[in-house]
């Protein structure tokens, strides 16, 4: 029996959806000169490929599980059941800017959360036909190979992945202080530009750790499970497990993770989901913010969160 044959049924459906989206992306990559590109905000792009890939993913998932909820990058909570305990978290094309420039560093990311806890995860790299996947409690894999995080223990030997801030309003000065603090302590920093794939590279041991700010749930949900199932750790900058709603994430092998948290903790900006929703105020079309939507989906199993906790330091 192959590994593929023994996968969880929900994971198999997610893999089917990811491959279907990957086929759309690969076909479009051969005709980038005729691609229709729109701008959601400065330096934040969406193409007809993002939308077509998201459409086939949602159709595939809801055909199998019509009573499940959907939280997708382009359509938010428009499709699926609105109050289901099961929510599919979808990024149809993570790394859109790379894609429209022909740089082959992008992927499809699909996760299934039950009561706010990610249970199934798929990240598919269509340029290399690499399929990263995990079921909670069953390990993480790339294609048919079991994944384990790296065994390095010294930050000075570590290769670290990151993502640069790029949206208007991002705190560039704060990031540059973080970048410098990490850069002088590690062997190297890399920024390919697709966070979901970066997280998988931590799980595979290519990176020893990864950190980034400004991420949404669909950027990190699938990769977070793949990392933990590969023996790694993931959290916010203070090392707590509340990262999905915080727009800051650090992940890595256990030893490197701990050292990186020590460096990044002074730069944390931990906020409540309610405060995040107020800050976002919905997108241009007035949709509920992604963070608020995911929190609502998880409501049956979670307690009301504590009051706002913002740590301010001179680093900010």
mmCIF file of C-alpha atoms in Angstrom:
data_model
loop_
_atom_site.group_PDB
_atom_site.id
_atom_site.type_symbol
_atom_site.label_atom_id
_atom_site.label_comp_id
_atom_site.label_asym_id
_atom_site.label_seq_id
_atom_site.Cartn_x
_atom_site.Cartn_y
_atom_site.Cartn_z
ATOM 1 C CA UNK A 1 0.000 0.000 0.000
ATOM 2 C CA UNK A 2 1.391 3.440 -0.913
ATOM 3 C CA UNK A 3 1.337 6.387 1.422
ATOM 4 C CA UNK A 4 -1.180 8.088 -0.880
ATOM 5 C CA UNK A 5 -3.631 5.189 -0.533
ATOM 6 C CA UNK A 6 -3.683 5.452 3.263
ATOM 7 C CA UNK A 7 -4.388 9.177 3.494
ATOM 8 C CA UNK A 8 -7.329 10.633 5.389
ATOM 9 C CA UNK A 9 -10.359 11.078 3.060
ATOM 10 C CA UNK A 10 -10.524 14.832 3.736
ATOM 11 C CA UNK A 11 -6.842 15.167 2.928
ATOM 12 C CA UNK A 12 -7.325 13.280 -0.338
ATOM 13 C CA UNK A 13 -10.033 15.755 -1.357
ATOM 14 C CA UNK A 14 -7.737 18.659 -0.500
ATOM 15 C CA UNK A 15 -4.961 17.122 -2.601
ATOM 16 C CA UNK A 16 -7.362 16.717 -5.518
ATOM 17 C CA UNK A 17 -8.347 20.385 -5.202
ATOM 18 C CA UNK A 18 -4.730 21.555 -4.950
ATOM 19 C CA UNK A 19 -3.664 19.613 -8.034
ATOM 20 C CA UNK A 20 -6.624 20.968 -10.016
ATOM 21 C CA UNK A 21 -5.629 24.510 -9.062
ATOM 22 C CA UNK A 22 -2.005 23.735 -9.880
ATOM 23 C CA UNK A 23 -2.989 22.638 -13.385
ATOM 24 C CA UNK A 24 -4.716 25.990 -13.960
ATOM 25 C CA UNK A 25 -1.658 27.854 -12.665
ATOM 26 C CA UNK A 26 0.765 25.867 -14.813
ATOM 27 C CA UNK A 27 -1.269 26.486 -17.989
ATOM 28 C CA UNK A 28 -1.436 30.211 -17.243
ATOM 29 C CA UNK A 29 2.305 30.401 -16.548
ATOM 30 C CA UNK A 30 2.943 29.731 -20.239
ATOM 31 C CA UNK A 31 1.017 32.863 -21.308
ATOM 32 C CA UNK A 32 1.941 35.498 -18.738
ATOM 33 C CA UNK A 33 1.968 38.257 -21.366
ATOM 34 C CA UNK A 34 -1.826 38.051 -21.741
ATOM 35 C CA UNK A 35 -2.553 37.732 -18.030
ATOM 36 C CA UNK A 36 -5.112 40.152 -16.572
ATOM 37 C CA UNK A 37 -3.755 41.683 -13.364
ATOM 38 C CA UNK A 38 -5.593 43.837 -10.841
ATOM 39 C CA UNK A 39 -4.202 45.649 -7.821
ATOM 40 C CA UNK A 40 -5.893 45.106 -4.455
ATOM 41 C CA UNK A 41 -3.587 47.667 -2.850
ATOM 42 C CA UNK A 42 -0.102 48.987 -3.681
ATOM 43 C CA UNK A 43 2.202 45.987 -4.342
ATOM 44 C CA UNK A 44 -0.660 43.552 -3.608
ATOM 45 C CA UNK A 45 -1.824 41.892 -6.808
ATOM 46 C CA UNK A 46 -4.581 39.508 -7.840
ATOM 47 C CA UNK A 47 -4.889 37.845 -11.233
ATOM 48 C CA UNK A 48 -7.594 35.946 -13.035
ATOM 49 C CA UNK A 49 -5.498 32.870 -12.257
ATOM 50 C CA UNK A 50 -5.875 33.429 -8.494
ATOM 51 C CA UNK A 51 -9.619 33.636 -8.992
ATOM 52 C CA UNK A 52 -9.905 30.624 -11.317
ATOM 53 C CA UNK A 53 -7.721 28.505 -9.010
ATOM 54 C CA UNK A 54 -9.765 29.508 -5.975
ATOM 55 C CA UNK A 55 -12.991 28.688 -7.801
ATOM 56 C CA UNK A 56 -11.929 25.121 -8.661
ATOM 57 C CA UNK A 57 -10.658 24.544 -5.123
ATOM 58 C CA UNK A 58 -13.917 25.675 -3.543
ATOM 59 C CA UNK A 59 -16.013 23.664 -6.010
ATOM 60 C CA UNK A 60 -13.979 20.515 -5.323
ATOM 61 C CA UNK A 61 -14.163 20.897 -1.542
ATOM 62 C CA UNK A 62 -17.853 21.757 -1.353
ATOM 63 C CA UNK A 63 -18.802 18.964 -3.747
ATOM 64 C CA UNK A 64 -17.346 16.524 -1.199
ATOM 65 C CA UNK A 65 -18.294 18.452 1.960
ATOM 66 C CA UNK A 66 -21.198 20.854 1.262
ATOM 67 C CA UNK A 67 -21.766 21.544 4.957
ATOM 68 C CA UNK A 68 -18.229 22.855 5.541
ATOM 69 C CA UNK A 69 -17.231 26.499 5.786
ATOM 70 C CA UNK A 70 -14.795 28.317 3.502
ATOM 71 C CA UNK A 71 -12.293 31.069 4.290
ATOM 72 C CA UNK A 72 -10.476 32.004 1.086
ATOM 73 C CA UNK A 73 -8.107 34.829 0.240
ATOM 74 C CA UNK A 74 -10.073 36.255 -2.682
ATOM 75 C CA UNK A 75 -13.689 35.506 -1.727
ATOM 76 C CA UNK A 76 -13.499 35.509 2.060
ATOM 77 C CA UNK A 77 -16.516 33.724 3.578
ATOM 78 C CA UNK A 78 -18.767 34.156 0.534
ATOM 79 C CA UNK A 79 -19.058 30.393 -0.072
ATOM 80 C CA UNK A 80 -19.732 27.396 2.143
ATOM 81 C CA UNK A 81 -21.634 27.064 5.404
ATOM 82 C CA UNK A 82 -21.331 30.152 7.563
ATOM 83 C CA UNK A 83 -21.381 28.480 10.994
ATOM 84 C CA UNK A 84 -19.757 25.112 10.422
ATOM 85 C CA UNK A 85 -17.184 23.787 12.889
ATOM 86 C CA UNK A 86 -15.156 22.744 9.819
ATOM 87 C CA UNK A 87 -13.536 25.579 7.868
ATOM 88 C CA UNK A 88 -11.319 25.206 4.802
ATOM 89 C CA UNK A 89 -8.639 27.927 4.737
ATOM 90 C CA UNK A 90 -7.479 28.570 1.183
ATOM 91 C CA UNK A 91 -4.751 30.529 -0.565
ATOM 92 C CA UNK A 92 -5.151 29.629 -4.249
ATOM 93 C CA UNK A 93 -1.853 31.201 -5.316
ATOM 94 C CA UNK A 94 0.619 32.201 -2.620
ATOM 95 C CA UNK A 95 3.381 34.174 -4.292
ATOM 96 C CA UNK A 96 1.304 36.012 -6.907
ATOM 97 C CA UNK A 97 3.974 38.666 -7.451
ATOM 98 C CA UNK A 98 6.521 35.943 -8.219
ATOM 99 C CA UNK A 99 4.028 34.277 -10.560
ATOM 100 C CA UNK A 100 3.302 37.363 -12.654
ATOM 101 C CA UNK A 101 7.044 37.938 -13.081
ATOM 102 C CA UNK A 102 7.681 34.346 -14.125
ATOM 103 C CA UNK A 103 9.705 33.555 -11.002
ATOM 104 C CA UNK A 104 8.896 29.896 -10.170
ATOM 105 C CA UNK A 105 8.380 30.314 -6.419
ATOM 106 C CA UNK A 106 4.669 30.046 -5.657
ATOM 107 C CA UNK A 107 2.184 27.468 -4.433
ATOM 108 C CA UNK A 108 -1.373 26.450 -3.562
ATOM 109 C CA UNK A 109 -2.198 26.245 0.156
ATOM 110 C CA UNK A 110 -5.239 24.461 1.628
ATOM 111 C CA UNK A 111 -5.929 23.678 5.290
ATOM 112 C CA UNK A 112 -8.925 22.287 7.141
ATOM 113 C CA UNK A 113 -9.559 23.612 10.645
ATOM 114 C CA UNK A 114 -12.001 21.935 13.024
ATOM 115 C CA UNK A 115 -13.080 24.199 15.865
ATOM 116 C CA UNK A 116 -10.145 26.454 15.099
ATOM 117 C CA UNK A 117 -7.508 23.691 15.125
ATOM 118 C CA UNK A 118 -5.871 22.734 11.817
ATOM 119 C CA UNK A 119 -6.396 19.019 11.131
ATOM 120 C CA UNK A 120 -5.462 18.620 7.444
ATOM 121 C CA UNK A 121 -2.934 20.508 5.331
ATOM 122 C CA UNK A 122 -1.767 20.576 1.725
ATOM 123 C CA UNK A 123 0.763 22.870 0.072
ATOM 124 C CA UNK A 124 1.359 22.165 -3.609
ATOM 125 C CA UNK A 125 4.227 23.600 -5.658
ATOM 126 C CA UNK A 126 3.072 23.207 -9.282
ATOM 127 C CA UNK A 127 6.410 24.280 -10.762
ATOM 128 C CA UNK A 128 8.219 21.308 -9.223
ATOM 129 C CA UNK A 129 5.230 19.010 -8.718
ATOM 130 C CA UNK A 130 6.109 18.898 -5.017
ATOM 131 C CA UNK A 131 3.216 18.006 -2.735
ATOM 132 C CA UNK A 132 3.595 18.769 0.975
ATOM 133 C CA UNK A 133 0.851 17.365 3.188
ATOM 134 C CA UNK A 134 -0.034 16.390 6.737
ATOM 135 C CA UNK A 135 -2.845 15.044 8.885
ATOM 136 C CA UNK A 136 -2.751 15.927 12.568
ATOM 137 C CA UNK A 137 -1.067 13.096 14.457
ATOM 138 C CA UNK A 138 0.087 11.241 11.334
ATOM 139 C CA UNK A 139 3.287 13.019 10.350
ATOM 140 C CA UNK A 140 4.227 15.316 7.468
ATOM 141 C CA UNK A 141 5.337 14.318 3.986
ATOM 142 C CA UNK A 142 6.660 15.702 0.728
ATOM 143 C CA UNK A 143 5.438 13.411 -2.029
ATOM 144 C CA UNK A 144 6.127 10.020 -0.372
ATOM 145 C CA UNK A 145 9.034 11.141 1.808
ATOM 146 C CA UNK A 146 8.569 11.682 5.540
ATOM 147 C CA UNK A 147 9.618 15.170 6.593
ATOM 148 C CA UNK A 148 11.713 16.099 9.611
ATOM 149 C CA UNK A 149 12.998 19.516 10.620
ATOM 150 C CA UNK A 150 16.747 20.108 10.642
ATOM 151 C CA UNK A 151 18.985 18.933 13.467
ATOM 152 C CA UNK A 152 21.102 22.086 13.709
ATOM 153 C CA UNK A 153 21.316 23.484 17.198
ATOM 154 C CA UNK A 154 23.327 26.706 16.799
ATOM 155 C CA UNK A 155 21.753 29.836 15.367
ATOM 156 C CA UNK A 156 25.124 30.800 13.940
ATOM 157 C CA UNK A 157 24.873 27.766 11.629
ATOM 158 C CA UNK A 158 21.231 28.334 10.690
ATOM 159 C CA UNK A 159 19.695 29.366 7.382
ATOM 160 C CA UNK A 160 16.618 31.485 8.095
ATOM 161 C CA UNK A 161 13.713 32.304 5.781
ATOM 162 C CA UNK A 162 11.761 35.559 6.041
ATOM 163 C CA UNK A 163 9.330 37.781 4.203
ATOM 164 C CA UNK A 164 9.723 41.521 3.663
ATOM 165 C CA UNK A 165 6.844 43.909 4.410
ATOM 166 C CA UNK A 166 5.418 45.280 1.182
ATOM 167 C CA UNK A 167 2.026 46.882 1.861
ATOM 168 C CA UNK A 168 1.490 50.572 2.444
ATOM 169 C CA UNK A 169 1.268 51.137 6.198
ATOM 170 C CA UNK A 170 3.624 48.281 7.102
ATOM 171 C CA UNK A 171 6.227 49.203 9.697
ATOM 172 C CA UNK A 172 9.383 49.041 7.613
ATOM 173 C CA UNK A 173 11.642 50.558 10.276
ATOM 174 C CA UNK A 174 10.536 47.958 12.814
ATOM 175 C CA UNK A 175 11.185 45.187 10.314
ATOM 176 C CA UNK A 176 14.650 46.447 9.437
ATOM 177 C CA UNK A 177 15.585 46.332 13.129
ATOM 178 C CA UNK A 178 14.367 42.732 13.307
ATOM 179 C CA UNK A 179 16.191 41.876 10.087
ATOM 180 C CA UNK A 180 19.463 43.253 11.402
ATOM 181 C CA UNK A 181 19.055 41.554 14.792
ATOM 182 C CA UNK A 182 18.580 38.150 13.143
ATOM 183 C CA UNK A 183 21.057 38.643 10.289
ATOM 184 C CA UNK A 184 24.076 39.190 12.519
ATOM 185 C CA UNK A 185 23.316 36.007 14.500
ATOM 186 C CA UNK A 186 22.654 33.457 11.709
ATOM 187 C CA UNK A 187 24.439 31.952 8.711
ATOM 188 C CA UNK A 188 22.116 33.507 6.151
ATOM 189 C CA UNK A 189 18.676 34.977 5.420
ATOM 190 C CA UNK A 190 16.480 34.177 2.402
ATOM 191 C CA UNK A 191 13.278 35.771 1.052
ATOM 192 C CA UNK A 192 11.727 33.754 -1.837
ATOM 193 C CA UNK A 193 8.294 35.386 -1.494
ATOM 194 C CA UNK A 194 5.758 32.616 -0.759
ATOM 195 C CA UNK A 195 5.205 32.118 2.970
ATOM 196 C CA UNK A 196 3.317 28.811 2.696
ATOM 197 C CA UNK A 197 6.232 27.328 0.770
ATOM 198 C CA UNK A 198 8.739 28.837 3.201
ATOM 199 C CA UNK A 199 7.011 27.048 6.078
ATOM 200 C CA UNK A 200 7.207 23.760 4.192
ATOM 201 C CA UNK A 201 10.906 24.344 3.646
ATOM 202 C CA UNK A 202 11.323 24.555 7.417
ATOM 203 C CA UNK A 203 9.481 21.233 7.745
ATOM 204 C CA UNK A 204 11.756 19.702 5.106
ATOM 205 C CA UNK A 205 14.899 20.960 6.821
ATOM 206 C CA UNK A 206 15.916 23.282 3.963
ATOM 207 C CA UNK A 207 15.572 26.212 6.360
ATOM 208 C CA UNK A 208 16.246 25.963 10.054
ATOM 209 C CA UNK A 209 13.631 28.608 10.835
ATOM 210 C CA UNK A 210 11.335 31.250 9.345
ATOM 211 C CA UNK A 211 9.773 34.504 10.545
ATOM 212 C CA UNK A 212 7.487 37.111 9.021
ATOM 213 C CA UNK A 213 4.980 39.804 9.931
ATOM 214 C CA UNK A 214 1.745 40.848 8.227
ATOM 215 C CA UNK A 215 0.564 37.341 7.329
ATOM 216 C CA UNK A 216 -3.064 36.210 7.120
ATOM 217 C CA UNK A 217 -4.521 32.848 8.246
ATOM 218 C CA UNK A 218 -4.471 31.450 4.695
ATOM 219 C CA UNK A 219 -0.724 32.168 4.454
ATOM 220 C CA UNK A 220 0.202 30.070 7.490
ATOM 221 C CA UNK A 221 -2.590 27.589 8.323
ATOM 222 C CA UNK A 222 -1.450 24.664 6.165
ATOM 223 C CA UNK A 223 2.258 25.221 6.713
ATOM 224 C CA UNK A 224 1.813 25.375 10.474
ATOM 225 C CA UNK A 225 0.502 21.806 10.676
ATOM 226 C CA UNK A 226 3.149 20.520 8.270
ATOM 227 C CA UNK A 227 5.859 22.038 10.490
ATOM 228 C CA UNK A 228 4.552 20.634 13.768
ATOM 229 C CA UNK A 229 4.025 17.194 12.235
ATOM 230 C CA UNK A 230 7.652 17.331 11.077
ATOM 231 C CA UNK A 231 8.808 17.914 14.640
ATOM 232 C CA UNK A 232 9.101 21.691 14.516
ATOM 233 C CA UNK A 233 7.594 24.513 16.544
ATOM 234 C CA UNK A 234 5.560 27.528 15.442
ATOM 235 C CA UNK A 235 4.199 30.499 17.356
ATOM 236 C CA UNK A 236 4.086 34.263 17.602
ATOM 237 C CA UNK A 237 7.179 36.314 18.403
ATOM 238 C CA UNK A 238 6.896 35.585 22.119
ATOM 239 C CA UNK A 239 6.750 31.852 21.439
ATOM 240 C CA UNK A 240 3.069 31.413 22.266
ATOM 241 C CA UNK A 241 0.844 29.165 20.152
ATOM 242 C CA UNK A 242 -1.545 32.011 19.327
ATOM 243 C CA UNK A 243 -0.132 32.935 15.911
ATOM 244 C CA UNK A 244 -2.911 32.372 13.372
ATOM 245 C CA UNK A 245 -4.612 35.683 14.183
ATOM 246 C CA UNK A 246 -1.561 37.702 15.163
ATOM 247 C CA UNK A 247 -0.031 38.608 11.805
ATOM 248 C CA UNK A 248 3.377 37.581 13.128
ATOM 249 C CA UNK A 249 4.865 34.118 13.012
ATOM 250 C CA UNK A 250 8.122 32.376 13.835
ATOM 251 C CA UNK A 251 8.752 28.695 13.119
ATOM 252 C CA UNK A 252 11.704 26.363 13.235
ATOM 253 C CA UNK A 253 13.427 23.321 14.601
ATOM 254 C CA UNK A 254 13.096 23.300 18.406
ATOM 255 C CA UNK A 255 16.595 24.530 19.276
ATOM 256 C CA UNK A 256 16.735 27.259 16.625
ATOM 257 C CA UNK A 257 13.128 28.298 17.311
ATOM 258 C CA UNK A 258 13.947 29.034 20.942
ATOM 259 C CA UNK A 259 16.956 31.163 20.043
ATOM 260 C CA UNK A 260 15.015 33.072 17.393
ATOM 261 C CA UNK A 261 12.123 33.793 19.781
ATOM 262 C CA UNK A 262 14.607 35.370 22.190
ATOM 263 C CA UNK A 263 15.682 37.769 19.442
ATOM 264 C CA UNK A 264 12.193 38.531 18.108
ATOM 265 C CA UNK A 265 10.248 38.830 21.384
ATOM 266 C CA UNK A 266 11.043 42.557 21.823
ATOM 267 C CA UNK A 267 9.386 43.246 18.463
ATOM 268 C CA UNK A 268 6.071 41.509 19.160
ATOM 269 C CA UNK A 269 2.760 43.271 18.735
ATOM 270 C CA UNK A 270 0.294 40.763 20.177
ATOM 271 C CA UNK A 271 -3.318 41.820 19.736
ATOM 272 C CA UNK A 272 -6.733 40.252 20.215
ATOM 273 C CA UNK A 273 -8.816 38.953 17.315
ATOM 274 C CA UNK A 274 -11.507 41.535 18.142
ATOM 275 C CA UNK A 275 -9.014 44.370 17.980
ATOM 276 C CA UNK A 276 -7.605 43.025 14.714
ATOM 277 C CA UNK A 277 -11.086 42.964 13.186
ATOM 278 C CA UNK A 278 -11.688 46.573 14.224
ATOM 279 C CA UNK A 279 -8.348 47.626 12.777
ATOM 280 C CA UNK A 280 -9.024 45.902 9.467
ATOM 281 C CA UNK A 281 -12.634 47.061 9.230
ATOM 282 C CA UNK A 282 -13.319 44.606 6.396
ATOM 283 C CA UNK A 283 -11.883 44.896 2.892
ATOM 284 C CA UNK A 284 -12.820 47.253 0.088
ATOM 285 C CA UNK A 285 -16.003 45.327 -0.588
ATOM 286 C CA UNK A 286 -17.097 45.469 3.040
ATOM 287 C CA UNK A 287 -16.560 41.771 3.711
ATOM 288 C CA UNK A 288 -15.815 40.501 7.202
ATOM 289 C CA UNK A 289 -12.072 40.425 7.869
ATOM 290 C CA UNK A 290 -10.364 37.069 7.508
ATOM 291 C CA UNK A 291 -9.297 37.006 11.125
ATOM 292 C CA UNK A 292 -12.799 37.786 12.391
ATOM 293 C CA UNK A 293 -14.302 35.163 10.100
ATOM 294 C CA UNK A 294 -12.001 32.398 11.272
ATOM 295 C CA UNK A 295 -12.544 33.344 14.902
ATOM 296 C CA UNK A 296 -16.302 33.162 14.361
ATOM 297 C CA UNK A 297 -15.981 29.748 12.740
ATOM 298 C CA UNK A 298 -14.083 28.459 15.747
ATOM 299 C CA UNK A 299 -16.495 29.977 18.271
ATOM 300 C CA UNK A 300 -18.266 26.735 19.294
ATOM 301 C CA UNK A 301 -15.081 25.408 20.871
ATOM 302 C CA UNK A 302 -13.218 28.463 22.065
ATOM 303 C CA UNK A 303 -13.613 30.721 25.028
ATOM 304 C CA UNK A 304 -13.861 34.465 24.713
ATOM 305 C CA UNK A 305 -10.389 35.841 24.275
ATOM 306 C CA UNK A 306 -8.702 38.096 26.781
ATOM 307 C CA UNK A 307 -8.527 41.847 26.505
ATOM 308 C CA UNK A 308 -6.100 43.503 24.135
ATOM 309 C CA UNK A 309 -2.465 42.942 25.002
ATOM 310 C CA UNK A 310 -0.027 45.076 23.054
ATOM 311 C CA UNK A 311 3.616 45.002 23.952
ATOM 312 C CA UNK A 312 5.391 48.193 23.010
ATOM 313 C CA UNK A 313 9.124 48.560 23.138
ATOM 314 C CA UNK A 314 11.726 50.975 21.889
ATOM 315 C CA UNK A 315 12.218 48.544 18.983
ATOM 316 C CA UNK A 316 8.972 49.767 17.499
#
